[in-house]
Every structure is written in structure tokens, then in C-alpha cells.
């Protein structure tokens, strides 16, 4: 079966631009997570969805970051007015429920010039 | 913020040699520890989910042990092969989210 997919795989943008990163979870997985891995660090939690609602967005760094999951499946992470410090690999994961193993996508590498 | 640490940060291993590395995590409020293998340009692949103190799990030539009382886990690779080259991440399960260490990058030299 298909795993978690993320698009684009690479995104290069200029400082100040808006970007959207997409995540397609495994079919039937109700829980969806976004993590961010900056250079030299482990992935850091950003936001957790249970169904359509964001159950915990405490990891979002500031109000330039926003994520949606309108139909409880595909999720989009949106970053406004990008800054060079936003450059990182953005990982998406899904799980059958919040208590189960998380399956990761290959990530989107975002570079802000 | 949970403190999950991995050491060493990187290591080089000769093909055929065995190696191991460490993950340390908070010993209180333990629920589960996850190990992932992450190869470049691929998805992190789940290796083990460890829940019980004294647990030992094995997958092929890779095995892991868990000590929840002292807050550490070891990952072992026996007879390293070039395909074992990857970054190995451990993650502490904190309610529904994972708190990751920075990883140990293993390079196996032929």
C-alpha cells in the first residue's frame, strides 16, 4: 500500500515569499503530525491533527506558520513571509490513532534564499 | 522540552564490524521509545517501538535494548554492511508526539 507522500520534495524560495507544503497520509489514518528538522538537530514537533482539527499546535514557531486538514486526510502546511531561518526539512507523519506507531513521509526540503 | 540525547553524533565502521550507540531520555513518565533509520532522500523507517524495561528487540542484524529506570537505550548493529549507512534516530513518546534526539549518523566503509 501507499505510504505517506509529501510534495514538493524540494522547494527553493526567496525571503518574504509564501509557501505551501502538502502531505498525503496513509489512507484511514486519523492522526497526522508535522515535524521540522533543522541542520544538526533532530526533528521537532510542530502540530498534531486528530481528524480535521488541530489538537495541538504548540510547536508552531510563530504566527507565520499555519496548517490545515479540511477533510481529515490531506494536510497543508503554510508559511507566510518566509525567513532564512525557516530553511529545514519538513516531515509529515500519520498514524492509525495517536497512540500508535507514526509513519513518516520523505520530507520537503525548504530552502529560503 | 524533553531532553533526548544521542551519542556519538557520528561514527565510521568498517564493513563486517559491529557497533553500538546510545540514546538517553527522561526516566520519569515513560511510555515508549521509538527507533528510526533515516537514509538520505528517503522516509524515516521505523525500526522498533520499545515499551517495557529490559525489553530487547531484534530485526535482522539490528537489535535494541531498553532501560527505563536509568533512561537509556542501546542500538546494536552486528556485522555492519554498506546498506546500514544511515542516520539512526531515537524518539521519546510524549503523549501523542515524539521528541527526537539529534541522531547518530553511521557510515559503513567497504
Coordinates of C-alpha atoms in Angstrom, one line a residue:
Chain A
X1 CA 0.0 0.0 0.0
X2 CA 1.0 3.6 -0.4
X3 CA 2.9 5.3 2.3
X4 CA 2.9 8.9 3.4
X5 CA 3.7 11.2 0.5
X6 CA 4.9 14.8 0.5
X7 CA 5.1 17.4 -2.2
X8 CA 7.2 19.1 -3.3
X9 CA 10.3 17.1 -2.4
X10 CA 12.4 20.3 -2.7
X11 CA 11.3 23.9 -2.6
X12 CA 13.6 26.9 -3.1
X13 CA 12.0 30.3 -2.4
X14 CA 13.1 33.9 -1.7
X15 CA 12.8 35.6 1.6
X16 CA 9.4 37.1 2.2
X17 CA 7.5 34.7 -0.1
X18 CA 4.6 32.4 0.8
X19 CA 5.0 28.6 0.5
X20 CA 2.7 25.7 0.9
X21 CA 3.8 22.2 1.7
X22 CA 1.5 19.2 1.2
X23 CA 1.1 15.9 3.0
X24 CA -0.9 12.9 1.9
X25 CA -1.2 10.5 4.8
X26 CA -1.8 6.8 4.7
X27 CA -5.5 6.1 4.0
X28 CA -7.5 5.7 7.1
X29 CA -5.0 7.3 9.4
X30 CA -6.8 9.7 11.6
X31 CA -3.7 11.3 13.3
X32 CA -1.4 13.5 11.3
X33 CA 1.8 15.3 12.5
X34 CA 4.2 17.8 11.1
X35 CA 7.8 18.0 12.3
X36 CA 10.7 20.2 11.2
X37 CA 14.3 19.2 11.1
X38 CA 16.9 22.0 11.1
X39 CA 20.5 21.3 10.3
X40 CA 22.3 19.3 13.0
X41 CA 19.1 18.7 15.1
X42 CA 16.5 16.0 15.4
X43 CA 13.0 16.6 14.1
X44 CA 11.0 18.9 16.2
X45 CA 7.2 18.7 16.7
X46 CA 5.1 21.4 15.0
X47 CA 1.5 20.4 15.0
X48 CA -0.8 17.4 15.5
X49 CA -4.2 16.8 13.9
X50 CA -6.8 14.4 15.1
X51 CA -9.2 14.2 12.2
X52 CA -9.9 17.7 10.8
X53 CA -9.0 19.6 13.9
X54 CA -5.6 20.7 15.2
X55 CA -5.4 19.1 18.6
X56 CA -2.0 20.7 19.4
X57 CA -0.3 23.4 17.5
X58 CA 2.1 24.4 20.3
X59 CA 5.2 23.6 18.2
X60 CA 4.4 26.2 15.5
X61 CA 7.2 28.7 15.9
X62 CA 5.1 31.9 15.3
X63 CA 2.0 33.1 13.6
X64 CA 3.6 33.0 10.1
X65 CA 3.1 29.2 10.3
X66 CA -0.4 27.7 9.8
X67 CA -1.6 24.2 8.9
X68 CA -5.0 22.8 7.8
X69 CA -6.5 19.5 7.2
X70 CA -10.0 20.3 6.0
X71 CA -11.3 16.9 5.1
X72 CA -9.4 14.9 7.7
X73 CA -7.0 13.5 5.1
X74 CA -4.5 15.7 3.1
X75 CA -2.8 18.4 5.1
X76 CA -1.1 21.6 4.0
X77 CA 1.5 23.5 6.0
X78 CA 1.5 27.2 5.1
X79 CA 4.4 29.6 5.8
X80 CA 3.9 33.3 5.2
X81 CA 6.7 35.8 4.7
X82 CA 9.4 33.2 4.8
X83 CA 12.7 33.8 6.5
X84 CA 16.1 32.2 6.0
X85 CA 15.7 30.6 9.4
X86 CA 12.7 28.6 8.1
X87 CA 15.1 26.6 5.9
X88 CA 14.8 23.0 7.0
X89 CA 13.3 19.6 6.2
X90 CA 9.6 19.5 6.9
X91 CA 8.4 16.0 7.8
X92 CA 4.9 14.7 7.9
X93 CA 3.8 11.6 9.7
X94 CA 0.5 9.8 10.1
X95 CA -0.8 7.1 12.5
X96 CA -3.9 5.0 12.8
X97 CA -4.6 6.6 16.2
X98 CA -2.5 8.9 18.3
X99 CA -1.2 6.0 20.4
X100 CA 0.2 4.0 17.5
X101 CA 3.4 4.0 15.5
X102 CA 3.9 7.0 13.3
X103 CA 4.8 6.5 9.6
X104 CA 6.8 9.3 8.0
X105 CA 6.9 10.7 4.5
X106 CA 10.2 11.6 2.8
X107 CA 10.0 15.2 3.8
X108 CA 10.1 18.5 1.9
X109 CA 13.4 20.3 1.9
X110 CA 12.7 24.0 2.1
X111 CA 15.5 26.5 1.2
X112 CA 14.8 30.2 1.8
X113 CA 17.4 32.4 0.0
Chain B
X1 CA 11.0 20.4 26.2
X2 CA 12.2 16.9 26.8
X3 CA 15.9 16.2 26.7
X4 CA 16.7 13.3 24.4
X5 CA 20.3 12.8 23.6
X6 CA 22.2 10.5 21.3
X7 CA 25.8 9.7 21.2
X8 CA 28.0 9.6 19.4
X9 CA 26.9 12.2 16.8
X10 CA 28.6 10.1 14.0
X11 CA 30.7 7.1 13.6
X12 CA 32.5 5.3 10.9
X13 CA 32.6 1.5 10.8
X14 CA 34.5 -1.0 8.7
X15 CA 32.3 -3.4 6.8
X16 CA 31.8 -6.5 8.9
X17 CA 32.5 -4.9 12.2
X18 CA 29.8 -4.5 14.9
X19 CA 28.9 -1.2 16.5
X20 CA 26.5 0.3 19.0
X21 CA 25.3 3.7 20.1
X22 CA 23.2 5.3 22.8
X23 CA 20.0 7.2 23.4
X24 CA 19.3 8.7 26.8
X25 CA 15.9 10.1 27.8
X26 CA 13.9 11.2 30.8
X27 CA 13.3 8.2 33.1
X28 CA 10.1 9.6 34.5
X29 CA 6.6 9.3 32.8
X30 CA 8.0 6.8 30.4
X31 CA 5.5 5.3 27.8
X32 CA 7.6 4.3 24.8
X33 CA 10.8 4.8 22.9
X34 CA 10.9 4.6 19.1
X35 CA 14.0 3.9 16.9
X36 CA 14.0 5.1 13.3
X37 CA 16.5 4.6 10.5
X38 CA 16.7 7.5 8.1
X39 CA 18.5 7.2 4.8
X40 CA 19.2 10.3 2.6
X41 CA 16.2 11.3 0.4
X42 CA 14.0 8.5 1.9
X43 CA 11.4 8.4 4.6
X44 CA 12.5 7.7 8.2
X45 CA 11.8 3.9 8.6
X46 CA 10.5 2.6 11.9
X47 CA 12.8 0.0 13.5
X48 CA 11.5 -0.6 16.9
X49 CA 8.9 0.6 19.4
X50 CA 10.1 -0.3 22.9
X51 CA 7.8 -0.1 25.9
X52 CA 9.0 -2.4 28.7
X53 CA 12.0 -2.1 30.9
X54 CA 14.5 -4.8 30.0
X55 CA 13.0 -5.1 26.5
X56 CA 15.2 -6.4 23.8
X57 CA 14.1 -6.3 20.2
X58 CA 15.8 -7.6 17.0
X59 CA 15.4 -7.0 13.3
X60 CA 17.9 -8.9 11.2
X61 CA 21.3 -7.7 12.3
X62 CA 20.0 -4.8 14.3
X63 CA 18.9 -5.1 17.9
X64 CA 18.0 -2.7 20.7
X65 CA 17.8 -2.8 24.4
X66 CA 15.9 -0.6 26.9
X67 CA 16.5 0.5 30.4
X68 CA 13.6 2.8 31.5
X69 CA 14.8 3.1 35.1
X70 CA 18.0 4.8 34.2
X71 CA 16.7 6.3 31.0
X72 CA 18.8 4.8 28.2
X73 CA 18.6 2.6 25.1
X74 CA 21.3 1.0 23.1
X75 CA 21.1 0.1 19.4
X76 CA 23.4 -2.5 18.1
X77 CA 24.4 -3.3 14.5
X78 CA 26.1 -6.7 14.1
X79 CA 28.4 -7.3 11.0
X80 CA 27.8 -3.8 9.5
X81 CA 27.1 -3.6 5.8
X82 CA 27.2 -0.6 3.5
X83 CA 23.4 -0.6 3.4
X84 CA 23.4 0.1 7.1
X85 CA 24.8 3.6 6.4
X86 CA 22.1 6.0 7.6
X87 CA 21.1 8.3 10.5
X88 CA 19.6 6.5 13.4
X89 CA 17.1 8.5 15.4
X90 CA 15.5 7.7 18.8
X91 CA 12.3 9.4 19.9
X92 CA 10.7 9.6 23.3
X93 CA 6.9 9.2 23.0
X94 CA 5.4 12.1 25.0
X95 CA 1.6 11.7 24.9
X96 CA 0.9 11.8 21.2
X97 CA 4.1 13.5 19.9
X98 CA 7.7 12.3 19.5
X99 CA 10.6 14.1 21.0
X100 CA 13.7 13.2 18.9
X101 CA 17.4 13.1 19.6
X102 CA 19.7 14.6 17.1
X103 CA 20.6 11.2 15.7
X104 CA 23.7 9.1 15.2
X105 CA 25.0 9.0 11.6
X106 CA 26.6 5.7 10.7
X107 CA 28.9 5.4 7.7
X108 CA 30.0 1.9 6.8
X109 CA 33.2 1.7 4.8
X110 CA 33.6 -1.2 2.4

